[in-house]
XYZ file of C-alpha atoms in Angstrom:
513
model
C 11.008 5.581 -7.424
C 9.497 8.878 -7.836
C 10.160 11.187 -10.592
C 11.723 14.560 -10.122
C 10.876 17.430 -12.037
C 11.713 21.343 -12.072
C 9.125 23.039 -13.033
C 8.121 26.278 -15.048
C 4.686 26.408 -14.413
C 3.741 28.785 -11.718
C 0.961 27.729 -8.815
C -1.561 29.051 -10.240
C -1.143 27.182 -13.813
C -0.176 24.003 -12.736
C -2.066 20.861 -13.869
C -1.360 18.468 -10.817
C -3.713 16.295 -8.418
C -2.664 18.874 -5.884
C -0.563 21.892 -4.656
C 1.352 21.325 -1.930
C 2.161 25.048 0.193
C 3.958 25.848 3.379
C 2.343 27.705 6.565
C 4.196 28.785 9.588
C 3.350 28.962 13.033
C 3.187 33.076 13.825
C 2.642 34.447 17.230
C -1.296 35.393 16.284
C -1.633 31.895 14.183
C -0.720 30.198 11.327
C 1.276 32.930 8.410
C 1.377 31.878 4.775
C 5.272 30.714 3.735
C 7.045 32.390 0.530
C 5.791 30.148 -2.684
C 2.355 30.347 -1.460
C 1.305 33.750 -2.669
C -0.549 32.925 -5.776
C -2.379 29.998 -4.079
C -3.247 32.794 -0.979
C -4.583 35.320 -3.656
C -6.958 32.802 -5.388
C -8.562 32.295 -0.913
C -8.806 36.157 -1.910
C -5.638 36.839 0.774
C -7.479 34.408 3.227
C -6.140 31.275 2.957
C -4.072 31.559 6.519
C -8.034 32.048 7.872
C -9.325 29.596 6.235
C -6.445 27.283 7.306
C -6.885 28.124 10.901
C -10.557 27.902 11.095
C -9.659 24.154 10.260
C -7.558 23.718 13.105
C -4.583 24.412 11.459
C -1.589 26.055 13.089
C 1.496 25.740 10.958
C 3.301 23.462 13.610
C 5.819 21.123 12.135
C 4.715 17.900 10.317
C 0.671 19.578 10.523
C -0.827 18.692 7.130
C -4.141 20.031 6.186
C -5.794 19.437 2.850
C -8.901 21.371 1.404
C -10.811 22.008 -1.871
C -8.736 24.279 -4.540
C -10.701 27.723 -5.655
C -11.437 28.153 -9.330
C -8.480 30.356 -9.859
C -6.252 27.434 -9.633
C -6.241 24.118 -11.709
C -5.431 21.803 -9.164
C -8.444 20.067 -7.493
C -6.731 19.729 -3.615
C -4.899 22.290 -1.993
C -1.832 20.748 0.818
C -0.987 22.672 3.167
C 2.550 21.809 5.513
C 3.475 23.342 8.764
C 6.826 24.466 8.544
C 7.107 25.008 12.279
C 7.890 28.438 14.094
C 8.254 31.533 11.667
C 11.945 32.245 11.495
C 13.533 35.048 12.539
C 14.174 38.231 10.563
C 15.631 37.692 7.175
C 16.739 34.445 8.144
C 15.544 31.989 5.594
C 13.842 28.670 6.464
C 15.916 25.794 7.994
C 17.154 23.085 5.213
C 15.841 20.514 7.816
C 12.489 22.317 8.086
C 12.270 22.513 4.460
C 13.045 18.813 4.424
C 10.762 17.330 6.935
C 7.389 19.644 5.779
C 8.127 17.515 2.010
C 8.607 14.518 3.277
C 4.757 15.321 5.645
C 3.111 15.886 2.608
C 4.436 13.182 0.129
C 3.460 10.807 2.400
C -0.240 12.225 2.670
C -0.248 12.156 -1.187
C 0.307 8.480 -1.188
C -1.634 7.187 -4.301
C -1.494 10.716 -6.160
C -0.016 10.603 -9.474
C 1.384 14.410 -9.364
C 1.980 16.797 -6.650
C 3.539 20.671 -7.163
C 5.704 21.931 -4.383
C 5.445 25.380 -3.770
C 7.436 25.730 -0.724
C 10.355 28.557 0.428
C 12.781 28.458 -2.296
C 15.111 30.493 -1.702
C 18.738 28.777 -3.320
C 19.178 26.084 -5.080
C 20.224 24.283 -1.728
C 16.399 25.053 -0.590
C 15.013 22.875 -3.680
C 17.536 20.461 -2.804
C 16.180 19.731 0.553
C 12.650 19.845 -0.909
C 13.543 17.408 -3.131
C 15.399 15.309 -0.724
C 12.226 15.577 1.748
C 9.958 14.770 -0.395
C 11.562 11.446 -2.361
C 12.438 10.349 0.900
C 8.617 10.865 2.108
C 7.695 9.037 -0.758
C 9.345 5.938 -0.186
C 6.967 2.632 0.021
C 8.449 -1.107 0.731
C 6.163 -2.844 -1.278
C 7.926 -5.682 -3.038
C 5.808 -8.464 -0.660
C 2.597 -6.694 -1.227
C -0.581 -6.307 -3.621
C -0.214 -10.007 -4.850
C -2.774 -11.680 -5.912
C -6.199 -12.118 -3.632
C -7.023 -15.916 -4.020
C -10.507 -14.360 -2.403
C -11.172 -12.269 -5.268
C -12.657 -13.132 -8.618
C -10.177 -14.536 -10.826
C -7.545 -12.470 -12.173
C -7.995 -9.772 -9.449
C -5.136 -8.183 -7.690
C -4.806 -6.923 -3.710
C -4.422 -3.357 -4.529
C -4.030 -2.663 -0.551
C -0.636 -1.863 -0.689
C -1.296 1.742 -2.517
C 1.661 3.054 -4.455
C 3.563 6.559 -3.197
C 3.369 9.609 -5.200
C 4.934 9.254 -8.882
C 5.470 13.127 -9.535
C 6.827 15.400 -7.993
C 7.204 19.247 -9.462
C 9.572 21.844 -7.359
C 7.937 24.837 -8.307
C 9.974 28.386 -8.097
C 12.768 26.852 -9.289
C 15.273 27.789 -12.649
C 15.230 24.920 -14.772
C 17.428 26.144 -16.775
C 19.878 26.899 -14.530
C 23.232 24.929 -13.531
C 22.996 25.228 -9.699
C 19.247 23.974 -9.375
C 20.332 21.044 -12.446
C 22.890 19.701 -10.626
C 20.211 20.509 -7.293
C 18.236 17.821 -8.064
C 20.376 15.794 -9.973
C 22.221 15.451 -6.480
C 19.111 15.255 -4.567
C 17.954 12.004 -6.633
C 20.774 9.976 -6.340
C 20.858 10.393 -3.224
C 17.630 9.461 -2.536
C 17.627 6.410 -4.972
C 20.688 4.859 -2.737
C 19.173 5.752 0.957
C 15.932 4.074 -0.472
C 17.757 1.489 -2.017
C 19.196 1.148 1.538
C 15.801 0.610 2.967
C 14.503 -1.741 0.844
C 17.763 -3.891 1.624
C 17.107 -3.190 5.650
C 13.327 -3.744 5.107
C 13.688 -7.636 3.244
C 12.890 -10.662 4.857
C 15.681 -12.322 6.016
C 15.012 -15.625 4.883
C 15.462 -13.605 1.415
C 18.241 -11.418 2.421
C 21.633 -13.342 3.880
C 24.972 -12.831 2.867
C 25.259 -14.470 0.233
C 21.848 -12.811 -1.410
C 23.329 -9.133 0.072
C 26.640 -9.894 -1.959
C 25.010 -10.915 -5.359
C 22.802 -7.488 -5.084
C 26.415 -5.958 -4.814
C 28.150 -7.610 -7.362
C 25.419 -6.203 -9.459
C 25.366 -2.675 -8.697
C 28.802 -2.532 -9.176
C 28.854 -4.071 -12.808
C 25.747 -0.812 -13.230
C 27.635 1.731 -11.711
C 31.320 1.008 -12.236
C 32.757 -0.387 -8.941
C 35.326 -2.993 -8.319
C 33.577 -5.597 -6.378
C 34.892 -8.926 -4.849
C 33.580 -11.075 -2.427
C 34.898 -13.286 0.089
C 33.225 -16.708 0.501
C 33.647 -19.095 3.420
C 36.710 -20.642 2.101
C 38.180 -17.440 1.210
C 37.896 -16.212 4.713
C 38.987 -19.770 6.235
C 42.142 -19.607 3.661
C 42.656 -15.897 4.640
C 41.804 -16.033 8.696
C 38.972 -14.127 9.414
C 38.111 -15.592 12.601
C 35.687 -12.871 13.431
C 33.528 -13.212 10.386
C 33.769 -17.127 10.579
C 32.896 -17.151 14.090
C 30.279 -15.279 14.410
C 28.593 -16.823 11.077
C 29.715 -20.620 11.346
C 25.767 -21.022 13.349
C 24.172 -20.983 10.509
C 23.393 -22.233 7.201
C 24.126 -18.945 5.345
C 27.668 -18.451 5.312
C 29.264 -15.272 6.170
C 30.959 -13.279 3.350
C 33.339 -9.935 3.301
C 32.446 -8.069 0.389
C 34.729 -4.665 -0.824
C 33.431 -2.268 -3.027
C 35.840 -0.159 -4.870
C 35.367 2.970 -6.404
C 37.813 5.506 -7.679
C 38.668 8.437 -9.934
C 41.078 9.011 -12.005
C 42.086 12.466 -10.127
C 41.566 11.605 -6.471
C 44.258 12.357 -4.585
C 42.032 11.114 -1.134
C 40.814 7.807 0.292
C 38.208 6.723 2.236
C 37.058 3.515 3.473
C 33.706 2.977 5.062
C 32.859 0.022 7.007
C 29.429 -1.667 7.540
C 28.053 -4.228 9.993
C 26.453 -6.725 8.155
C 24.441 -9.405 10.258
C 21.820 -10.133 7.880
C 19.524 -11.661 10.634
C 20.769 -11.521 14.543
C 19.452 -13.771 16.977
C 21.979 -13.543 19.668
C 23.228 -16.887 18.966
C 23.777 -19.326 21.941
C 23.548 -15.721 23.862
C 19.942 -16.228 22.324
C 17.873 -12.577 22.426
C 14.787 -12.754 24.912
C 11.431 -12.438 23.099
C 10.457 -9.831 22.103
C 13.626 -8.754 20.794
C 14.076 -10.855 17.840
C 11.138 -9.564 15.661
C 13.210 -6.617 14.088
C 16.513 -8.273 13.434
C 16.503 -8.040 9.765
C 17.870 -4.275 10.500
C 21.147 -5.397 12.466
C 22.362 -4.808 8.547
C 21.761 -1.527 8.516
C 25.290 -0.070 8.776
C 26.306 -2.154 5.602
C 23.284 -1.328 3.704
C 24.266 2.348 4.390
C 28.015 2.095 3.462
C 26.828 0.161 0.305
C 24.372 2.977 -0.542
C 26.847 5.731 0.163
C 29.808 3.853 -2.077
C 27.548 3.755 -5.131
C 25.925 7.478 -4.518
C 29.777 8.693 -4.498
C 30.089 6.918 -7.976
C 27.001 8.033 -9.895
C 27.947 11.388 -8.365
C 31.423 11.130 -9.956
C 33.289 12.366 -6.400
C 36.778 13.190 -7.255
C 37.835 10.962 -4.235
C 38.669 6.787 -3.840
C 35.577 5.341 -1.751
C 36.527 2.249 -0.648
C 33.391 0.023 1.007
C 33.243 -2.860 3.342
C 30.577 -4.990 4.032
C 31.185 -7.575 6.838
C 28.406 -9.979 6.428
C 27.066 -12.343 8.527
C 23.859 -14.576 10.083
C 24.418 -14.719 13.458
C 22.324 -18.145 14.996
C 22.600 -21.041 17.265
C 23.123 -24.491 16.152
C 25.531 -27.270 17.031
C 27.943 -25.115 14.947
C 27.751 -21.841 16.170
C 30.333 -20.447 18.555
C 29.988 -20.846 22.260
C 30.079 -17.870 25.235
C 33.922 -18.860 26.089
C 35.180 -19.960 22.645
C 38.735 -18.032 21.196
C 38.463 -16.667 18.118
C 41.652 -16.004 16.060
C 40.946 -12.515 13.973
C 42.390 -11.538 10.767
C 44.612 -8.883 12.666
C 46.470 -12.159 14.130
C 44.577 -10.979 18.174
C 42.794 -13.791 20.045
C 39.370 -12.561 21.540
C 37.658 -14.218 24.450
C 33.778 -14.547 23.201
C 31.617 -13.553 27.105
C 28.484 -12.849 25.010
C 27.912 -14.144 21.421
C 25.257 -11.763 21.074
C 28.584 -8.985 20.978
C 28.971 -10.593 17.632
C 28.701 -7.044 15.819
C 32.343 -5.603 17.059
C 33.791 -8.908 15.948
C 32.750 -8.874 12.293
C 33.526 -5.402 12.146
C 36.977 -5.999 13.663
C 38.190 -8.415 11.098
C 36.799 -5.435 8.157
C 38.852 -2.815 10.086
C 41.885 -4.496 9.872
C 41.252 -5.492 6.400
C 40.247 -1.945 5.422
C 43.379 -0.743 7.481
C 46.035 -2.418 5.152
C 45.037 -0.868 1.981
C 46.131 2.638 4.175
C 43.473 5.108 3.689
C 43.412 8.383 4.971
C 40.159 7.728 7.079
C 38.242 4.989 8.176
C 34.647 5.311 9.280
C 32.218 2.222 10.317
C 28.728 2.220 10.448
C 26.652 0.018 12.685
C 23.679 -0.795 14.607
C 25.940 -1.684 17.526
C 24.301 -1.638 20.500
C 21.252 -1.401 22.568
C 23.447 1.008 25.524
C 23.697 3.551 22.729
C 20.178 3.565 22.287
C 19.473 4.333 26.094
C 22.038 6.896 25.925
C 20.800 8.673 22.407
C 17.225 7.381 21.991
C 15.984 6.545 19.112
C 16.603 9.198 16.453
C 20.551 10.273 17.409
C 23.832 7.972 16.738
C 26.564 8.442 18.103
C 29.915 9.463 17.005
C 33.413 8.064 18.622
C 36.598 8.719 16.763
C 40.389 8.526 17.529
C 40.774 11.497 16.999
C 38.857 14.891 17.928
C 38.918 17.046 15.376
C 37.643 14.274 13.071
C 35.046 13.362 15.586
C 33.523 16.831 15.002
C 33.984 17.012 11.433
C 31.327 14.125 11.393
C 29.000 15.632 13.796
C 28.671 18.981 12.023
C 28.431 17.228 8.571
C 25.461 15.077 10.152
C 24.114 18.308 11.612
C 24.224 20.125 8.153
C 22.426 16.775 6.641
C 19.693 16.967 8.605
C 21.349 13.342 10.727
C 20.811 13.810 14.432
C 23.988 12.916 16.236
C 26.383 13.130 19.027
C 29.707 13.065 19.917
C 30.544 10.270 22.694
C 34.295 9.534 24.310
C 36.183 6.590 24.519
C 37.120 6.413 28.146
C 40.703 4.747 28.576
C 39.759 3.487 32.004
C 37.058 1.407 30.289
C 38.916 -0.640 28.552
C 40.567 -2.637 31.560
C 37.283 -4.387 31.395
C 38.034 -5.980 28.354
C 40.871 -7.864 29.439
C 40.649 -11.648 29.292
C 42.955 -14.188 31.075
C 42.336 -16.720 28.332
C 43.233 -13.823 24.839
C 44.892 -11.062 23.807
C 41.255 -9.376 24.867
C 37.431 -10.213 25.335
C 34.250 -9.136 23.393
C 32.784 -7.922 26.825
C 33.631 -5.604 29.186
C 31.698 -3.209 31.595
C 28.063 -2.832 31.778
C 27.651 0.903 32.097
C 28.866 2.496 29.374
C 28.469 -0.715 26.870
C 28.759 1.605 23.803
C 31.460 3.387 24.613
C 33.082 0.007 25.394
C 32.224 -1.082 21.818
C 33.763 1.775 20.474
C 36.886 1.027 22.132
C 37.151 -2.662 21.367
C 36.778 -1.540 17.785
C 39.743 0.818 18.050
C 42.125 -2.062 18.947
C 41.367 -3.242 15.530
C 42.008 0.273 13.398
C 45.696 0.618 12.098
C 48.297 2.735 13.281
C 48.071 6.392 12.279
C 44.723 6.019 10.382
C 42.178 8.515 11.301
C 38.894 6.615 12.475
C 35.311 7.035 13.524
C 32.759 4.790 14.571
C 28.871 5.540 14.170
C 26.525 3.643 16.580
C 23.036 4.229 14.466
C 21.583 1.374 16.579
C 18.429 4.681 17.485
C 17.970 5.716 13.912
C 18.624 2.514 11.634
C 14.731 1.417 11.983
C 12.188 3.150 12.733
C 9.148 0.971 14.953
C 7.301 3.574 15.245
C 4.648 5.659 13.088
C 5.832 7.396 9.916
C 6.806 11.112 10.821
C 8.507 14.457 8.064
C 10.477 11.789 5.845
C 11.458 9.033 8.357
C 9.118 5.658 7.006
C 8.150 2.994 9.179
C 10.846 0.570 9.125
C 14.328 0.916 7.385
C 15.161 4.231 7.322
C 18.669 4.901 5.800
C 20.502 6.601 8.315
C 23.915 7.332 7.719
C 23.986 7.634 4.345
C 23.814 11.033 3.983
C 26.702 11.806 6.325
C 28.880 9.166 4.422
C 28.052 10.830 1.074
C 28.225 14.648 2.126
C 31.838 12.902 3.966
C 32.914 12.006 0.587
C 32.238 15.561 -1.066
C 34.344 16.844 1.746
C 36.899 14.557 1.851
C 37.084 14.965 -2.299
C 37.137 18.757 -1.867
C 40.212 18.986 0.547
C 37.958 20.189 3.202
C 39.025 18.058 5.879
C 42.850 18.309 5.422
């Protein structure tokens, strides 16, 4: 991953492959940010002309790059639109901050150093800078740059350029404790969400549920969580019809893995709950084409509840995280379960299957009531649920439902703060009549209008008694199809993670009762 450094050197002394500076967008053109003074004095004050005679305005995500002057000792000069010029005094949005990084890591792809010399204001300024631009940095290359049987012998493919290896916060204090434990925060972080991506971003002929659990049996030997893991028998022996059911199609079996962290002076617990369907084809309910070419990401919500589990260890969170990852590879074969089958769950409820491409909210049912009997003061899932949430949302928002309100907004403002769009959603009680089944205690369907919300509401029939409980449809913002844009990659983006973690810090503080 990139490196992180705070650094003493000031803009004009810093030995880098380029300077990276913010510019706002000002009623009369683009205006020079704070952190850009000594780079605007070496233009000889002009560098917001010379920035706008090149078509630059200073409008969010804008990158502009152009030869350094002698007076600095960088060669390139990077200049980020920050967006609008904020208001009076106010100091520039986290998210802005965040999203202008993330802009120009990604146009220093193949750089070796970069200094960032944008608004820093706090300590929480350099953390979003840092978060923006390790996040901007990320590349999935682990199936790229092999070697080119076309090339002379012993040649590599070096098409798959590397990301940036340095990067330098400039205006920072080193030295001091707030901007330390800054970017101390800022890279773990980062090093899980990315760690989530490459998980979202694998193959799936690589990445099943068996391959998933031995990546977190192994992170949890490095960082100090409890892991077991649930094999096919385990989940026959204990009845976890859901998980069975929805993986007994294929030739990966399905697996419920629990990560386990604690501290020795928590005095809160949280469990978080991921859908884990390494590869969804719909099953017998088989997905049209055209829909089947970005299934790897229906994993997504366990990747993130696996990244936010170890990020609340290496950041030593005085709270119990407790992390569930119902896995699964939902296909069609002579095995796999049929639109009409019963499935017994683990919470002892029969469930008519109308649509084994609803397999999501079945694996996640069984987790929920496993997650429920260990009693924790919250329970939050995370998955890429489904496709009504996305016509609802679009692509960059989730959606939050909860059993309870004030929670519900307690995980919408921390998702705001983070920089995670999102949005609370109801659970209509007059939904749920659609559920019922004259076969079980309830089906996997219901009505069509308002599918997520119906989702959401089969899930709560699995949550225990008294438990506080969200759900998170990031079906929008799991995976990103489109092209790269502030610090959201093409592909497996992380989403969630950030919530989950800044959830923990909350929950650890005694912030959210």
């Amino acid at each position: 991953m990139t490196a992180l450094t705070l650094s003493t050197a000031g803009a004009a002394t810093l030995r880098a492959d380029a300077l990276v500076v913010g510019i706002a967008k000002g009623a009369k053109g683009p205006v020079v940010a704070p952190g850009a003074e000594a780079v605007d004095k070496a233009f000889d004050g002009k560098l917001a002309t010379v920035l706008e005679t090149l078509g630059a305005s200073g409008a969010e995500g804008e990158v502009t790059k152009l030869p350094a002057p002698s007076g600095l000792k960088v060669p390139v000069v990077v200049a980020v639109g920050l967006g609008p010029v904020p208001e009076k005094d106010d100091a520039y949005d986290a998210e802005a901050l965040r999203r202008a990084a993330g802009s120009a890591a990604r146009a220093l792809t193949g750089s070796k150093k970069a200094g960032f010399a944008l608004p820093t204001e706090s300590s929480e300024d350099a953390e979003a800078i840092a978060e923006g631009a390790l996040l901007g940095a990320y590349a999935f290359t682990a199936y790229q740059g092999g070697e080119n049987k076309l090339a002379p012998k012993g040649k590599k493919d070096n098409s798959a350029k590397l990301p940036l290896a340095e990067v330098a916060l400039l205006g920072t204090k080193p030295r001091d404790k707030a901007f330390k434990a800054a970017a101390e925060r800022a890279t773990a972080v980062v090093e899980e969400i990315n760690r989530a991506r490459d998980l979202i971003n694998t193959p799936p002929n690589d990445l099943y549920p068996e391959s998933f659990a031995a990546v977190a049996t192994a992170a949890g030997k490095e960082h100090g969580i409890k892991v077991q893991v649930l094999d096919e028998k385990a989940l026959v022996k204990g009845g976890f019809g859901g998980l069975l059911g929805v993986g007994q199609g294929s030739t990966h079996g399905p697996r419920l893995v629990r990560l386990g962290y604690t501290h020795p002076k928590a005095e809160k617990t949280l469990a978080l709950v991921g859908k884990g369907i390494t590869y969804d084809s719909g099953g017998i309910s088989l997905k049209p084409a055209g829909h089947n070419e970005t299934m790897k990401c229906d994993m997504s919500g366990a990747a993130a509840v696996f990244a936010a589990v170890v990020a609340a260890s290496r950041l030593g969170l005085q709270v119990n995280v407790t992390g569930w990852l119902a896995l699964a590879e939902n296909m069609p074969s002579g095995n796999a379960t049929r639109p009409g089958d019963v499935l017994h769950m683990y919470s002892g409820k029969t469930v008519e299957v109308l649509n084994t491409d609803a397999e999501g909210r079945l694996v996640l049912a069984d987790a929920l009531t496993r997650a429920s009997e260990e009693n924790p003061d919250a329970i939050v899932d995370v998955a890429t649920l489904t496709g009504a949430m996305v016509l609802a949302l679009g692509n960059r928002t989730f959606g939050v439902m909860a059993n309870d309100d004030a929670f519900r907004t307690a995980i919408h403002e921390i998702a705001e703060e983070v920089g995670e769009a999102s949005w609370p959603m109801p659970l209509p009680a007059d939904l749920r009549k659609g559920m019922d089944s004259p076969t079980a205690d309830i089906a996997n369907m219901g009505e069509r209008m308002g599918g997520g919300l119906v989702a959401g509401l089969f899930l709560q029939e699995f949550v225990g008694e008294g438990i506080a409980w969200a759900h998170l449809d990031i079906a929008g913002p799991a995976f990103h199809e489109g092209a790269p844009y502030g610090y959201t990659p093409k592909g497996g983006t992380g989403s969630a993670v950030r919530t989950l973690v800044k959830l923990a810090e909350r929950t650890a503080a005694g912030d959210l009762g």
